[in-house]
Amino acid sequence: MEDTISKHHYKVRSKIGIGGYSSVYLVFSERYQQSFAIKIIPIQQCKTSYDCEIQSLIGLNHPNIIKMYEHFKDDKFLYIVFDYCPNGSLMDEIDMKGKINEPRFLILFREVCTALRHCHSKNIAHHDMKPANVLLDKYGRCVLADFNLSQNGNMSQNFMGSRVFMAPEQVKMEIYDPLIADIWSLGVTLYMMAAGDVPWPLTTLDELDNAIIKGVIPFPPDLRPEIVKLISVMLNIDCSKRPTIDQILTMEVFPPQVPKYGSNRIIRRNEIPECDISGCKSPEIQKRLGMTVLSPIPSRRGIDGRRRRSNTLNVITIPKVTLSSVLTEDK
């Protein structure tokens, strides 16, 4: 195994995960001088589900979906090289902290939804949506992973997956639409993020199955009605009444989007509020403080040949340092 990995210019650092059939190792690329994760699967398990995973990932390009860099085989194993996400998974965070506070879980949930929307737009179902398959990258962003059971979004008779996250139609062994079943699994995932636990009893398999089929959900009393409503419609036992991923993303439960940090844009002078920056008029101090630096766009000549002052400013965000350190150094 390590010989094959070495031939492709990777050094094994440690084992970081293990699944039903596969293991995941942290490796270091000598060629790119950075860390990656390699999933290693016994070759006898590669004829169906992992072929689907590779084909699915090749067709997906989204910031919240795990990126596959390459794959290779030897006589015993298939190797798939992915981005390394050092902050574990949503399941790790839930296990460690219990429920996630609402502002954070809504941001994370929207990231998962945008990733799943990209999949569904290509008629690809994840087919094993759960917190353990949502990784957190080095920036703390959600990354949807483990497409080992994904498939084209046609009606399915594939009943593999994690039982707790299966939709009623899967539990009843009915032919089902995997895109709609993904919405159910996403609803269970949101419930776990908001409540810190699964919504079903886990004492016996029969009790679990009965609870899923009946769709009776005990909600924590501190959940906002809007959150309860969102989870309830996603966990509707009538699959025809579940929302699509596009409909979920238009619901008012999500906080408003804000511009990304550091992005440049053009604004009008009358958009800038008056403020007192006495003592910080030095352009050098402004830059080092991380203040928003407003630079006029160069004036242009009119048709009469005279220069006109531009009424727009270019906004540039500068990295922040502490005020005390700047003022001390400036003396």
XYZ file of N, CA and C in Angstrom, residues 140-270:
393
model
N -13.162 26.490 8.312
C -14.387 26.209 9.049
C -15.622 26.116 8.182
N -15.451 26.087 6.862
C -16.583 25.972 5.941
C -16.973 24.513 5.754
N -18.269 24.302 5.495
C -18.765 22.950 5.246
C -18.330 22.452 3.877
N -17.943 21.175 3.832
C -17.561 20.530 2.577
C -18.274 19.180 2.522
N -19.155 19.017 1.557
C -19.911 17.777 1.409
C -19.007 16.691 0.828
N -18.974 15.541 1.493
C -18.041 14.476 1.104
C -18.752 13.132 1.089
N -17.955 12.091 0.816
C -18.415 10.696 0.816
C -19.589 10.453 -0.129
N -19.302 10.581 -1.414
C -20.302 10.302 -2.441
C -20.247 8.832 -2.859
N -19.794 7.962 -1.954
C -19.601 6.566 -2.346
C -20.900 5.847 -2.713
N -22.027 6.420 -2.311
C -23.300 5.782 -2.664
C -24.104 6.637 -3.636
N -23.503 7.678 -4.159
C -24.250 8.577 -5.034
C -24.542 7.917 -6.364
N -25.550 8.415 -7.030
C -25.952 7.822 -8.300
C -26.794 8.814 -9.066
N -27.042 8.529 -10.308
C -27.931 9.365 -11.101
C -29.292 9.432 -10.429
N -29.917 10.610 -10.492
C -31.145 10.843 -9.733
C -32.396 10.224 -10.307
N -32.348 9.019 -10.812
C -33.539 8.312 -11.267
C -34.157 7.543 -10.102
N -35.344 7.011 -10.302
C -35.982 6.213 -9.256
C -35.075 5.043 -8.873
N -35.017 4.769 -7.570
C -33.992 3.859 -7.082
C -34.569 2.709 -6.270
N -33.837 1.599 -6.304
C -34.110 0.470 -5.412
C -32.881 0.172 -4.551
N -31.992 1.154 -4.448
C -30.790 1.004 -3.638
C -31.122 1.380 -2.201
N -31.087 0.410 -1.282
C -31.491 0.662 0.094
C -30.300 0.697 1.049
N -29.118 0.964 0.494
C -27.946 1.141 1.345
C -27.963 2.554 1.920
N -27.168 2.783 2.947
C -27.113 4.093 3.581
C -27.176 3.943 5.091
N -27.268 5.062 5.801
C -27.319 5.042 7.258
C -28.779 5.047 7.699
N -29.171 4.059 8.468
C -30.584 3.819 8.789
C -31.259 5.035 9.425
N -30.577 5.688 10.342
C -31.164 6.819 11.057
C -31.584 7.929 10.093
N -30.890 8.030 8.964
C -31.131 9.126 8.019
C -31.977 8.692 6.831
N -32.461 7.444 6.829
C -33.280 6.960 5.717
C -34.690 7.543 5.764
N -35.209 7.866 4.584
C -36.589 8.339 4.465
C -37.556 7.173 4.651
N -38.825 7.449 5.009
C -39.800 6.370 5.210
C -39.925 5.444 4.004
N -39.892 6.006 2.794
C -40.032 5.166 1.605
C -38.859 4.204 1.453
N -37.679 4.589 1.961
C -36.528 3.678 1.936
C -36.693 2.588 2.990
N -37.128 2.994 4.182
C -37.326 2.021 5.263
C -38.364 0.977 4.869
N -39.383 1.399 4.126
C -40.443 0.479 3.697
C -40.072 -0.291 2.437
N -38.830 -0.096 1.956
C -38.310 -0.818 0.793
C -39.125 -0.548 -0.467
N -39.628 0.675 -0.591
C -40.361 1.070 -1.787
C -39.403 1.685 -2.810
N -39.787 1.654 -4.081
C -39.023 2.395 -5.084
C -39.180 3.882 -4.783
N -38.077 4.620 -4.814
C -38.119 6.007 -4.362
C -37.258 6.898 -5.251
N -37.478 8.204 -5.107
C -36.679 9.204 -5.810
C -35.532 9.614 -4.885
N -34.275 9.328 -5.247
C -33.157 9.622 -4.345
C -32.949 11.115 -4.088
N -33.359 11.986 -5.017
C -33.237 13.426 -4.776
C -34.171 13.860 -3.652
N -35.373 13.294 -3.640
C -36.332 13.619 -2.582
C -35.919 12.963 -1.262
N -35.352 11.776 -1.327
C -34.852 11.122 -0.108
C -33.696 11.913 0.493
N -32.885 12.557 -0.354
C -31.818 13.431 0.145
C -32.378 14.536 1.040
N -33.550 15.079 0.674
C -34.161 16.170 1.450
C -34.521 15.682 2.848
N -35.047 14.466 2.942
C -35.347 13.885 4.267
C -34.062 13.783 5.089
N -33.028 13.211 4.520
C -31.760 13.057 5.239
C -31.185 14.408 5.645
N -31.358 15.404 4.791
C -30.913 16.761 5.105
C -31.703 17.322 6.285
N -33.005 16.994 6.356
C -33.828 17.426 7.481
C -33.367 16.820 8.794
N -33.006 15.533 8.774
C -32.485 14.886 9.987
C -31.150 15.533 10.380
N -30.344 15.867 9.387
C -29.063 16.530 9.650
C -29.282 17.885 10.309
N -30.233 18.670 9.795
C -30.530 19.974 10.405
C -31.053 19.801 11.829
N -31.912 18.805 12.050
C -32.423 18.542 13.398
C -31.254 18.283 14.369
N -30.299 17.478 13.941
C -29.169 17.161 14.808
C -28.313 18.389 15.091
N -28.155 19.262 14.099
C -27.395 20.491 14.308
C -28.103 21.391 15.315
N -29.433 21.464 15.235
C -30.205 22.367 16.087
C -30.469 21.793 17.476
N -30.620 20.464 17.553
C -31.009 19.834 18.823
C -29.866 19.070 19.491
N -28.831 18.712 18.726
C -27.702 17.991 19.298
C -27.911 16.503 19.419
N -28.996 15.981 18.846
C -29.281 14.540 18.940
C -30.171 14.140 17.767
N -30.354 12.842 17.567
C -31.237 12.366 16.497
C -32.693 12.475 16.960
N -33.636 12.598 16.020
C -35.039 12.731 16.415
C -35.743 11.411 16.707
N -35.057 10.292 16.516
C -35.703 8.986 16.648
C -35.095 8.193 17.811
N -35.877 7.313 18.447
C -35.309 6.439 19.475
C -34.369 5.403 18.843
N -33.285 5.089 19.537
C -32.294 4.174 18.981
C -32.172 2.884 19.792
N -33.235 2.542 20.528
C -33.167 1.348 21.377
C -33.152 0.061 20.557
N -34.104 -0.062 19.617
C -34.137 -1.239 18.738
C -34.370 -0.778 17.302
N -34.030 -1.641 16.357
C -34.232 -1.312 14.941
C -35.715 -1.174 14.620
N -36.556 -2.013 15.223
C -38.006 -1.924 14.980
C -38.566 -0.596 15.457
N -38.147 -0.147 16.637
C -38.619 1.138 17.155
C -38.162 2.280 16.259
N -36.929 2.207 15.792
C -36.399 3.226 14.893
C -37.225 3.277 13.612
N -37.441 2.116 13.001
C -38.203 2.064 11.747
C -39.624 2.599 11.934
N -40.271 2.204 13.029
C -41.644 2.668 13.281
C -41.697 4.184 13.465
N -40.711 4.731 14.160
C -40.680 6.178 14.385
C -40.488 6.934 13.069
N -39.614 6.413 12.206
C -39.376 7.057 10.913
C -40.630 7.002 10.051
N -41.279 5.855 10.016
C -42.465 5.682 9.161
C -43.627 6.555 9.642
N -43.786 6.699 10.964
C -44.866 7.530 11.507
C -44.544 9.014 11.407
N -43.241 9.347 11.435
C -42.834 10.741 11.290
C -43.165 11.623 12.472
N -43.267 11.045 13.668
C -43.537 11.830 14.878
C -42.199 12.362 15.400
N -42.084 13.688 15.475
C -40.795 14.310 15.802
C -40.927 15.132 17.085
N -40.186 14.790 18.141
C -40.196 15.607 19.363
C -39.206 16.772 19.223
N -39.715 17.993 19.178
C -38.845 19.157 19.008
C -38.476 19.767 20.357
N -37.209 20.188 20.538
C -36.831 20.919 21.756
C -37.645 22.204 21.877
N -38.048 22.592 23.096
C -38.922 23.770 23.257
C -38.263 25.092 22.897
N -36.928 25.132 22.853
C -36.256 26.404 22.599
C -36.017 26.685 21.122
N -36.462 25.803 20.242
C -36.292 26.043 18.810
C -37.312 27.056 18.310
N -36.855 27.997 17.486
C -37.763 28.979 16.891
C -38.810 28.283 16.022
N -40.029 28.809 15.977
C -41.074 28.200 15.134
C -40.662 28.062 13.675
N -39.878 29.027 13.167
C -39.448 28.963 11.773
C -38.535 27.764 11.518
N -37.690 27.449 12.515
C -36.792 26.292 12.389
C -37.609 25.003 12.453
N -38.559 24.959 13.382
C -39.430 23.784 13.508
C -40.205 23.556 12.210
N -40.713 24.635 11.626
C -41.472 24.511 10.381
C -40.604 23.979 9.252
N -39.370 24.504 9.146
C -38.459 24.063 8.089
C -38.151 22.572 8.226
N -37.807 22.137 9.439
C -37.494 20.722 9.646
C -38.721 19.862 9.380
N -39.891 20.339 9.815
C -41.126 19.564 9.653
C -41.461 19.323 8.186
N -41.292 20.343 7.334
C -41.637 20.141 5.917
C -40.615 19.235 5.235
N -39.371 19.275 5.695
C -38.351 18.391 5.123
C -38.584 16.945 5.562
N -39.143 16.769 6.767
C -39.399 15.433 7.293
C -40.867 15.046 7.140
N -41.472 15.478 6.061
C -42.848 15.083 5.758
C -42.831 13.641 5.248
N -43.650 12.773 5.858
C -43.640 11.367 5.444
C -44.210 11.188 4.037
N -44.967 12.199 3.572
C -45.440 12.199 2.182
C -44.354 12.844 1.324
N -43.619 12.022 0.609
C -42.452 12.533 -0.124
C -42.829 13.578 -1.170
N -44.057 13.549 -1.675
C -44.481 14.515 -2.688
C -44.656 15.912 -2.110
N -44.712 16.025 -0.777
C -44.909 17.327 -0.133
C -43.617 17.912 0.431
N -42.514 17.219 0.259
C -41.233 17.782 0.703
C -40.774 18.863 -0.274
N -40.120 19.908 0.235
C -39.635 20.958 -0.667
C -38.415 20.488 -1.446
N -38.167 21.129 -2.566
C -36.921 20.894 -3.293
C -35.810 21.673 -2.600
N -34.582 21.399 -2.963
C -33.460 22.119 -2.362
C -33.500 23.597 -2.731
N -33.983 23.937 -3.935
C -34.123 25.344 -4.323
C -35.157 26.049 -3.451
N -36.255 25.374 -3.149
C -37.293 25.969 -2.300
C -36.783 26.184 -0.876
N -35.990 25.252 -0.374
C -35.427 25.393 0.974
C -34.564 26.637 1.068
N -33.760 26.886 0.048
C -32.833 28.017 0.073
C -33.533 29.365 -0.050
N -34.810 29.388 -0.433
C -35.541 30.656 -0.508
C -36.324 30.951 0.766
N -36.312 30.052 1.739
C -37.076 30.253 2.969
C -36.441 31.347 3.823
N -37.296 32.090 4.541
C -36.850 33.264 5.273
C -36.070 32.935 6.542
N -35.934 31.676 6.854
C -35.240 31.287 8.080
C -33.761 31.647 8.023
N -33.200 31.750 6.826
C -31.775 32.019 6.695
C -31.475 33.498 6.910
N -30.322 33.809 7.556
C -29.916 35.214 7.675
C -29.589 35.775 6.304
N -29.705 37.110 6.131
C -29.399 37.698 4.822
C -27.940 37.497 4.450
N -27.693 37.317 3.161
C -26.330 37.180 2.675
C -25.606 38.509 2.819
N -24.315 38.447 3.128
C -23.496 39.658 3.200
C -22.360 39.519 2.204
N -21.822 40.646 1.708
C -20.698 40.547 0.775
C -19.529 39.855 1.420
N -18.770 39.102 0.643
C -17.607 38.396 1.163
C -16.553 39.387 1.638
N -15.870 39.065 2.733
C -14.816 39.905 3.290
C -13.714 40.111 2.261
N -13.328 41.382 2.129
C -12.199 41.672 1.257
C -12.576 41.900 -0.189
N -13.879 41.807 -0.528
C -14.241 41.996 -1.926
C -14.249 43.477 -2.262
N -13.820 43.833 -3.452
C -13.823 45.208 -3.904
C -15.141 45.513 -4.600
N -15.653 46.718 -4.417
C -16.846 47.108 -5.131
C -16.839 48.620 -5.314
N -17.682 49.119 -6.169
C -17.803 50.553 -6.415
C -19.000 51.083 -5.643
N -18.807 52.170 -4.876
C -19.919 52.780 -4.148
C -19.938 54.280 -4.438
N -21.081 54.929 -4.153
C -21.236 56.358 -4.356
C -20.789 57.101 -3.110
N -20.365 58.364 -3.295
C -19.914 59.142 -2.141
C -21.013 59.298 -1.105
N -22.260 59.456 -1.566
C -23.340 59.668 -0.604
C -23.693 58.413 0.190
